[in-house]
Amino acid sequence: MSAQVISGKEVSAQVRERLKKEVEAMKAHDPNFRPGLVVLQVGDRDDSNLYISMKLKAAAEIGINATHVRLPKTATEEEVLQSVREVNENSSIHGLIVQLPMDSVNKIDTEKVTNAVAPEKDVDGLTSINAGKLSRGDLGDCFLPCTPNGCMELIRQTGVSIAGKRAVVVGRSKIVGAPMHDLLLWNHATVTTCHSKTADLAAEIGKADILVTGIGKPEIVKGDWIKEGAVVIDCGINHIPDSTRASGKRVVGDVHYESAKQRASFITPVPGGVGPMTVAMLMQNTVLGARRFLDTHKPGKWNISYTKLNLQRPVPSDIVISRSGVPKPIDTLAKEIGLLSDEVELYGKTKAKVQLQTIERLRSQPDGKYVVVTGITPTPLGEGKSTTTIGLVQALGAHLKLNVFACVRQPSQGPTFGIKGGAAGGGYSQVIPMEEKLGIEKTDPTTLTEEEITRFARLDIDPESVTWQRVMDTNDRFLRKITVGESATEKGHTRSCQFDITVASEIMAVLALTSSLEDMRQRLAKMVVASSRSGDPVTTEDLGVSGALTVLMRDAIKPNLMQTLEGNPVFVHAGPFANIAHGNSSILADKIALKLVGPEGFVVTEAGFGADIGMEKFFNIKCRYSGLRPHVVVLVATVRALKMHGGGPTVTAGMPLPKEYLEENLELLEKGCSNMQKQVENARHFGIPVVVAVNAFKTDTGAELDLICKLAKEAGAFDAVRCTHWAEGGAGAVALGEAVQKASEAPSNFRFLYDTELPIADKIRIIAQKIYGADDIELLPEAQQKVERYTRQGFANLPICMAKTHLSLSHEPEKKGVPRGFVLPIRDIRASVGAGFLFPLVGTMPTMPGLPTRPCFYDIDLDPVTGEVNGLF
């Protein structure tokens, strides 16, 4: 008989064609995705170069993005290991081959380097972890070594069943013999491994139904050793002298081909047999690695563990509760929610920054559902808006088992050390060519006219027009009006100015409203700091500092990843004040979170202060720039705060609460519910369903809670539910979570309150009348001048960001409930052109807060033994 020749070239061509179709399917699903392969070479051996070129060619044909990384012969072991680590951390690479042997003048531990390859990228199948899994029979959870896997594919091509057959493997190398033994064994063959110490090699080979050789000795296996009808797979690559060849040698296998061909039923030639299959299997493993990556990192596919709360009665202080919880390592949480290792920068064990490249990776994925938490008009009693945000997230995640992300602002140091509390629940340096910008085409500065010199230098600033304020993150009322330039070195350039608090800075607003690093660079460049004497705006770009500003902000732009007590992910990013700036966390954090949770998940973000302040700006400014459309508004209210809006007595910090707030008083409560009803109306102006969350206290009665829910629904709320999340965590907000779920599926018709093309005064008037309930507005002289200036400068089409007291719907903080019959005075208007809004100053609204009689910092201290901060909240 004459054996049928198994052509590795033909089989490998079939494999490559199949892999090409698989890659095309991946790209059809995600046009930005391609399997990635890196071949790491040390030195410049000719044989290695030949093998690598074959691999790169095959990869290109299939559609794999293959990269050849060559280190010099002088590379040290540590340099090689560093290259391996870099590839391990690169999420766009799904396979890494370390080309052996490594040709270095330095000693390199091959085993150490091989095992440094991440097992999920070890497409050669040579790491101890992959070898161990193979030896245990975990074939579906590892990479199979390429040559043995190619041999298995060739055996399958014969149609001969492996199960029950007697197989003999000649050779026990880690690359071929040992893994070949395991593969045959786990495919149910009875396997014998022969090696240099085998007593009667011919006799053992003669028993084989399937013979695989990889011993590296030319034609050692003779034809008459082989069992009649056996399948012979020859992995040997050996050179023997041949004077008929130009090279003086030819390639042969471990088996004497001509004689073996007369006894075997199937046989592989050398060359042209196993060799092409090795490369094909390498490509197959790379595609498999890419497919596993896609399966593991499907957007919305979370494998998250939640932290069980140990609830205590009575409820301890916030700081005690915070310290009682043991947070997950933040890198663990990042993996659980689908972030890749190279997308996360760790800052200790509990905080991390997330790279903006995450958005690009997830760009084609659908967003989750978008929820904004707001509240009634705030009172000194507090409504628990931040607490409700976190409670809702914990309920949706830990208890209703939905993917959910909280996105909140970073607390400001000033209020945290002053009066408000922590509010965290219980660069491209490229300048546009100057000659294009200034309209000056001359190259000789001595020929410039006076006008051109002025335009070039841009120093003709009107000192009285400087609007850019210094900022600091500490409350200090003495800095509301200061004089600068008093030093003799300033040559009389004194002027009056002021400090703002950092969270009122336009740079903070830019951070919160930017959509990319490039967008931030452009916004920072457009910030207007003053006007020239001729009335033209002077920007940071004109001053030449916008590039430097971007460099300073290059890390700040990355959202900060943290977690709730129950282990839910939270982005804490940007902190613009709501009563001075627009009061919302960053667009970037929301966008990343919406992609990560998947289409059935939720992102819950919080808008500062009441619905008339933070929520209005969330819709009219943040959503206008982000392009995102929310699904649900959650409006937080409490019995106590509504009683104050109904005319309840004044509350003094440090003094016992008056009995009106501790005893049932339905009449007082019903009067105060007018504020809640107005805020429900405000939310409905934007066409989004509203769920009222009644944050319950132990002194509230059932009748009081029921009354609020009843009146909220009568005002048009989709639903109203009581919550006990402060005492019970997520479990106390399950009903709220279920209501939010239902509301997110209800019809909605999102719309903005005003068209930005309207005149400045008209936009202000619409907000004042529809949201605050004012009869009209009054533009005071300075404000009127600014309207004229900004209209002339081309800024009239920007949205409006009202700087107004948060303690009343009107401009007078002491007026609670729903004030009527008032005219809203606009004292001044400032332009945050980079951030993208104009902000009118209403009444006496300061942009630098003061301190109370007894600031919070009196209670803040550091424990020198434990290093813990005490007294924060």
PDB file of N, CA and C in Angstrom, residues 674-734:
ATOM      1  N   SER A 674     -46.105  72.805  48.861  1.00  0.00           N
ATOM      2  CA  SER A 674     -46.190  73.652  47.671  1.00  0.00           C
ATOM      3  C   SER A 674     -44.830  73.773  46.999  1.00  0.00           C
ATOM      4  N   ASN A 675     -43.746  73.785  47.810  1.00  0.00           N
ATOM      5  CA  ASN A 675     -42.401  73.874  47.237  1.00  0.00           C
ATOM      6  C   ASN A 675     -42.075  72.616  46.436  1.00  0.00           C
ATOM      7  N   MET A 676     -42.423  71.459  47.003  1.00  0.00           N
ATOM      8  CA  MET A 676     -42.188  70.206  46.295  1.00  0.00           C
ATOM      9  C   MET A 676     -42.985  70.157  45.002  1.00  0.00           C
ATOM     10  N   GLN A 677     -44.247  70.600  45.071  1.00  0.00           N
ATOM     11  CA  GLN A 677     -45.098  70.577  43.883  1.00  0.00           C
ATOM     12  C   GLN A 677     -44.536  71.495  42.788  1.00  0.00           C
ATOM     13  N   LYS A 678     -44.000  72.650  43.184  1.00  0.00           N
ATOM     14  CA  LYS A 678     -43.393  73.561  42.223  1.00  0.00           C
ATOM     15  C   LYS A 678     -42.155  72.922  41.590  1.00  0.00           C
ATOM     16  N   GLN A 679     -41.379  72.215  42.390  1.00  0.00           N
ATOM     17  CA  GLN A 679     -40.161  71.594  41.843  1.00  0.00           C
ATOM     18  C   GLN A 679     -40.499  70.407  40.945  1.00  0.00           C
ATOM     19  N   VAL A 680     -41.599  69.697  41.236  1.00  0.00           N
ATOM     20  CA  VAL A 680     -42.078  68.658  40.317  1.00  0.00           C
ATOM     21  C   VAL A 680     -42.466  69.299  38.987  1.00  0.00           C
ATOM     22  N   GLU A 681     -43.175  70.437  39.080  1.00  0.00           N
ATOM     23  CA  GLU A 681     -43.556  71.186  37.877  1.00  0.00           C
ATOM     24  C   GLU A 681     -42.321  71.613  37.094  1.00  0.00           C
ATOM     25  N   ASN A 682     -41.291  72.078  37.802  1.00  0.00           N
ATOM     26  CA  ASN A 682     -40.049  72.495  37.146  1.00  0.00           C
ATOM     27  C   ASN A 682     -39.419  71.349  36.380  1.00  0.00           C
ATOM     28  N   ALA A 683     -39.401  70.174  36.986  1.00  0.00           N
ATOM     29  CA  ALA A 683     -38.815  69.010  36.321  1.00  0.00           C
ATOM     30  C   ALA A 683     -39.616  68.617  35.086  1.00  0.00           C
ATOM     31  N   ARG A 684     -40.940  68.736  35.193  1.00  0.00           N
ATOM     32  CA  ARG A 684     -41.805  68.332  34.083  1.00  0.00           C
ATOM     33  C   ARG A 684     -41.727  69.306  32.904  1.00  0.00           C
ATOM     34  N   HIS A 685     -41.220  70.530  33.135  1.00  0.00           N
ATOM     35  CA  HIS A 685     -41.003  71.469  32.034  1.00  0.00           C
ATOM     36  C   HIS A 685     -40.098  70.850  30.965  1.00  0.00           C
ATOM     37  N   PHE A 686     -39.241  69.897  31.386  1.00  0.00           N
ATOM     38  CA  PHE A 686     -38.246  69.319  30.475  1.00  0.00           C
ATOM     39  C   PHE A 686     -38.716  67.998  29.863  1.00  0.00           C
ATOM     40  N   GLY A 687     -39.948  67.576  30.191  1.00  0.00           N
ATOM     41  CA  GLY A 687     -40.535  66.406  29.550  1.00  0.00           C
ATOM     42  C   GLY A 687     -40.037  65.067  30.049  1.00  0.00           C
ATOM     43  N   ILE A 688     -39.501  65.026  31.269  1.00  0.00           N
ATOM     44  CA  ILE A 688     -38.944  63.795  31.818  1.00  0.00           C
ATOM     45  C   ILE A 688     -39.783  63.340  33.023  1.00  0.00           C
ATOM     46  N   PRO A 689     -40.100  62.035  33.156  1.00  0.00           N
ATOM     47  CA  PRO A 689     -40.872  61.569  34.311  1.00  0.00           C
ATOM     48  C   PRO A 689     -40.131  61.810  35.626  1.00  0.00           C
ATOM     49  N   VAL A 690     -40.909  62.141  36.654  1.00  0.00           N
ATOM     50  CA  VAL A 690     -40.344  62.489  37.957  1.00  0.00           C
ATOM     51  C   VAL A 690     -40.768  61.455  38.996  1.00  0.00           C
ATOM     52  N   VAL A 691     -39.810  60.967  39.763  1.00  0.00           N
ATOM     53  CA  VAL A 691     -40.094  60.110  40.919  1.00  0.00           C
ATOM     54  C   VAL A 691     -39.679  60.868  42.167  1.00  0.00           C
ATOM     55  N   VAL A 692     -40.603  61.056  43.103  1.00  0.00           N
ATOM     56  CA  VAL A 692     -40.285  61.741  44.349  1.00  0.00           C
ATOM     57  C   VAL A 692     -39.813  60.720  45.367  1.00  0.00           C
ATOM     58  N   ALA A 693     -38.636  60.958  45.937  1.00  0.00           N
ATOM     59  CA  ALA A 693     -38.081  60.097  46.986  1.00  0.00           C
ATOM     60  C   ALA A 693     -38.240  60.821  48.319  1.00  0.00           C
ATOM     61  N   VAL A 694     -39.071  60.269  49.202  1.00  0.00           N
ATOM     62  CA  VAL A 694     -39.291  60.882  50.513  1.00  0.00           C
ATOM     63  C   VAL A 694     -38.306  60.254  51.485  1.00  0.00           C
ATOM     64  N   ASN A 695     -37.280  60.998  51.820  1.00  0.00           N
ATOM     65  CA  ASN A 695     -36.228  60.514  52.710  1.00  0.00           C
ATOM     66  C   ASN A 695     -36.748  60.552  54.142  1.00  0.00           C
ATOM     67  N   ALA A 696     -37.095  59.396  54.683  1.00  0.00           N
ATOM     68  CA  ALA A 696     -37.802  59.313  55.965  1.00  0.00           C
ATOM     69  C   ALA A 696     -36.853  59.356  57.155  1.00  0.00           C
ATOM     70  N   PHE A 697     -37.297  60.062  58.203  1.00  0.00           N
ATOM     71  CA  PHE A 697     -36.613  60.091  59.497  1.00  0.00           C
ATOM     72  C   PHE A 697     -37.469  59.348  60.524  1.00  0.00           C
ATOM     73  N   LYS A 698     -36.868  58.927  61.630  1.00  0.00           N
ATOM     74  CA  LYS A 698     -37.603  58.128  62.617  1.00  0.00           C
ATOM     75  C   LYS A 698     -38.718  58.906  63.284  1.00  0.00           C
ATOM     76  N   THR A 699     -38.661  60.244  63.279  1.00  0.00           N
ATOM     77  CA  THR A 699     -39.715  61.055  63.897  1.00  0.00           C
ATOM     78  C   THR A 699     -40.878  61.313  62.947  1.00  0.00           C
ATOM     79  N   ASP A 700     -40.743  60.933  61.668  1.00  0.00           N
ATOM     80  CA  ASP A 700     -41.826  61.131  60.708  1.00  0.00           C
ATOM     81  C   ASP A 700     -42.935  60.119  60.978  1.00  0.00           C
ATOM     82  N   THR A 701     -44.165  60.529  60.806  1.00  0.00           N
ATOM     83  CA  THR A 701     -45.290  59.597  60.979  1.00  0.00           C
ATOM     84  C   THR A 701     -45.729  59.070  59.625  1.00  0.00           C
ATOM     85  N   GLY A 702     -46.440  57.951  59.663  1.00  0.00           N
ATOM     86  CA  GLY A 702     -46.948  57.365  58.428  1.00  0.00           C
ATOM     87  C   GLY A 702     -47.870  58.303  57.682  1.00  0.00           C
ATOM     88  N   ALA A 703     -48.693  59.044  58.431  1.00  0.00           N
ATOM     89  CA  ALA A 703     -49.636  59.980  57.804  1.00  0.00           C
ATOM     90  C   ALA A 703     -48.890  61.090  57.078  1.00  0.00           C
ATOM     91  N   GLU A 704     -47.799  61.565  57.663  1.00  0.00           N
ATOM     92  CA  GLU A 704     -47.016  62.626  57.035  1.00  0.00           C
ATOM     93  C   GLU A 704     -46.368  62.129  55.744  1.00  0.00           C
ATOM     94  N   LEU A 705     -45.793  60.931  55.796  1.00  0.00           N
ATOM     95  CA  LEU A 705     -45.143  60.371  54.616  1.00  0.00           C
ATOM     96  C   LEU A 705     -46.155  60.096  53.509  1.00  0.00           C
ATOM     97  N   ASP A 706     -47.338  59.588  53.901  1.00  0.00           N
ATOM     98  CA  ASP A 706     -48.393  59.320  52.916  1.00  0.00           C
ATOM     99  C   ASP A 706     -48.885  60.610  52.271  1.00  0.00           C
ATOM    100  N   LEU A 707     -48.978  61.688  53.070  1.00  0.00           N
ATOM    101  CA  LEU A 707     -49.453  62.959  52.547  1.00  0.00           C
ATOM    102  C   LEU A 707     -48.503  63.489  51.471  1.00  0.00           C
ATOM    103  N   ILE A 708     -47.218  63.417  51.726  1.00  0.00           N
ATOM    104  CA  ILE A 708     -46.240  63.882  50.737  1.00  0.00           C
ATOM    105  C   ILE A 708     -46.371  63.084  49.444  1.00  0.00           C
ATOM    106  N   CYS A 709     -46.465  61.751  49.562  1.00  0.00           N
ATOM    107  CA  CYS A 709     -46.582  60.901  48.370  1.00  0.00           C
ATOM    108  C   CYS A 709     -47.844  61.237  47.585  1.00  0.00           C
ATOM    109  N   LYS A 710     -48.944  61.455  48.305  1.00  0.00           N
ATOM    110  CA  LYS A 710     -50.225  61.772  47.655  1.00  0.00           C
ATOM    111  C   LYS A 710     -50.140  63.095  46.898  1.00  0.00           C
ATOM    112  N   LEU A 711     -49.617  64.133  47.556  1.00  0.00           N
ATOM    113  CA  LEU A 711     -49.537  65.445  46.930  1.00  0.00           C
ATOM    114  C   LEU A 711     -48.541  65.458  45.774  1.00  0.00           C
ATOM    115  N   ALA A 712     -47.472  64.656  45.873  1.00  0.00           N
ATOM    116  CA  ALA A 712     -46.488  64.577  44.789  1.00  0.00           C
ATOM    117  C   ALA A 712     -47.114  63.988  43.527  1.00  0.00           C
ATOM    118  N   LYS A 713     -47.892  62.929  43.696  1.00  0.00           N
ATOM    119  CA  LYS A 713     -48.550  62.311  42.544  1.00  0.00           C
ATOM    120  C   LYS A 713     -49.585  63.250  41.939  1.00  0.00           C
ATOM    121  N   GLU A 714     -50.322  63.978  42.807  1.00  0.00           N
ATOM    122  CA  GLU A 714     -51.307  64.938  42.310  1.00  0.00           C
ATOM    123  C   GLU A 714     -50.639  66.051  41.508  1.00  0.00           C
ATOM    124  N   ALA A 715     -49.378  66.360  41.856  1.00  0.00           N
ATOM    125  CA  ALA A 715     -48.641  67.414  41.144  1.00  0.00           C
ATOM    126  C   ALA A 715     -48.071  66.924  39.825  1.00  0.00           C
ATOM    127  N   GLY A 716     -48.209  65.623  39.552  1.00  0.00           N
ATOM    128  CA  GLY A 716     -47.749  65.098  38.267  1.00  0.00           C
ATOM    129  C   GLY A 716     -46.555  64.179  38.348  1.00  0.00           C
ATOM    130  N   ALA A 717     -46.131  63.809  39.556  1.00  0.00           N
ATOM    131  CA  ALA A 717     -45.011  62.883  39.686  1.00  0.00           C
ATOM    132  C   ALA A 717     -45.410  61.498  39.168  1.00  0.00           C
ATOM    133  N   PHE A 718     -44.519  60.815  38.496  1.00  0.00           N
ATOM    134  CA  PHE A 718     -44.779  59.451  38.022  1.00  0.00           C
ATOM    135  C   PHE A 718     -45.054  58.531  39.200  1.00  0.00           C
ATOM    136  N   ASP A 719     -44.295  58.729  40.277  1.00  0.00           N
ATOM    137  CA  ASP A 719     -44.486  57.941  41.495  1.00  0.00           C
ATOM    138  C   ASP A 719     -43.833  58.692  42.644  1.00  0.00           C
ATOM    139  N   ALA A 720     -44.177  58.315  43.846  1.00  0.00           N
ATOM    140  CA  ALA A 720     -43.557  58.877  45.042  1.00  0.00           C
ATOM    141  C   ALA A 720     -43.442  57.769  46.071  1.00  0.00           C
ATOM    142  N   VAL A 721     -42.261  57.562  46.596  1.00  0.00           N
ATOM    143  CA  VAL A 721     -42.031  56.455  47.532  1.00  0.00           C
ATOM    144  C   VAL A 721     -41.215  56.927  48.722  1.00  0.00           C
ATOM    145  N   ARG A 722     -41.444  56.299  49.854  1.00  0.00           N
ATOM    146  CA  ARG A 722     -40.650  56.602  51.038  1.00  0.00           C
ATOM    147  C   ARG A 722     -39.377  55.755  51.041  1.00  0.00           C
ATOM    148  N   CYS A 723     -38.305  56.284  51.591  1.00  0.00           N
ATOM    149  CA  CYS A 723     -37.000  55.605  51.578  1.00  0.00           C
ATOM    150  C   CYS A 723     -36.392  55.642  52.979  1.00  0.00           C
ATOM    151  N   THR A 724     -35.667  54.590  53.321  1.00  0.00           N
ATOM    152  CA  THR A 724     -34.969  54.519  54.614  1.00  0.00           C
ATOM    153  C   THR A 724     -33.516  54.109  54.403  1.00  0.00           C
ATOM    154  N   HIS A 725     -32.917  54.581  53.326  1.00  0.00           N
ATOM    155  CA  HIS A 725     -31.567  54.151  52.964  1.00  0.00           C
ATOM    156  C   HIS A 725     -30.501  54.664  53.918  1.00  0.00           C
ATOM    157  N   TRP A 726     -30.777  55.779  54.611  1.00  0.00           N
ATOM    158  CA  TRP A 726     -29.790  56.283  55.565  1.00  0.00           C
ATOM    159  C   TRP A 726     -29.546  55.256  56.663  1.00  0.00           C
ATOM    160  N   ALA A 727     -30.579  54.601  57.100  1.00  0.00           N
ATOM    161  CA  ALA A 727     -30.460  53.616  58.176  1.00  0.00           C
ATOM    162  C   ALA A 727     -30.226  52.210  57.657  1.00  0.00           C
ATOM    163  N   GLU A 728     -30.679  51.904  56.438  1.00  0.00           N
ATOM    164  CA  GLU A 728     -30.672  50.518  55.970  1.00  0.00           C
ATOM    165  C   GLU A 728     -29.835  50.296  54.715  1.00  0.00           C
ATOM    166  N   GLY A 729     -29.212  51.326  54.213  1.00  0.00           N
ATOM    167  CA  GLY A 729     -28.422  51.161  52.996  1.00  0.00           C
ATOM    168  C   GLY A 729     -29.316  50.922  51.798  1.00  0.00           C
ATOM    169  N   GLY A 730     -28.810  50.190  50.828  1.00  0.00           N
ATOM    170  CA  GLY A 730     -29.560  49.946  49.606  1.00  0.00           C
ATOM    171  C   GLY A 730     -30.891  49.269  49.828  1.00  0.00           C
ATOM    172  N   ALA A 731     -30.969  48.422  50.850  1.00  0.00           N
ATOM    173  CA  ALA A 731     -32.229  47.725  51.139  1.00  0.00           C
ATOM    174  C   ALA A 731     -33.350  48.717  51.410  1.00  0.00           C
ATOM    175  N   GLY A 732     -33.009  49.874  51.969  1.00  0.00           N
ATOM    176  CA  GLY A 732     -34.026  50.873  52.286  1.00  0.00           C
ATOM    177  C   GLY A 732     -34.446  51.713  51.092  1.00  0.00           C
ATOM    178  N   ALA A 733     -33.866  51.458  49.924  1.00  0.00           N
ATOM    179  CA  ALA A 733     -34.226  52.218  48.722  1.00  0.00           C
ATOM    180  C   ALA A 733     -34.648  51.300  47.585  1.00  0.00           C
ATOM    181  N   VAL A 734     -35.008  50.049  47.898  1.00  0.00           N
ATOM    182  CA  VAL A 734     -35.425  49.105  46.861  1.00  0.00           C
ATOM    183  C   VAL A 734     -36.690  49.582  46.162  1.00  0.00           C
TER     184      VAL A 734
END
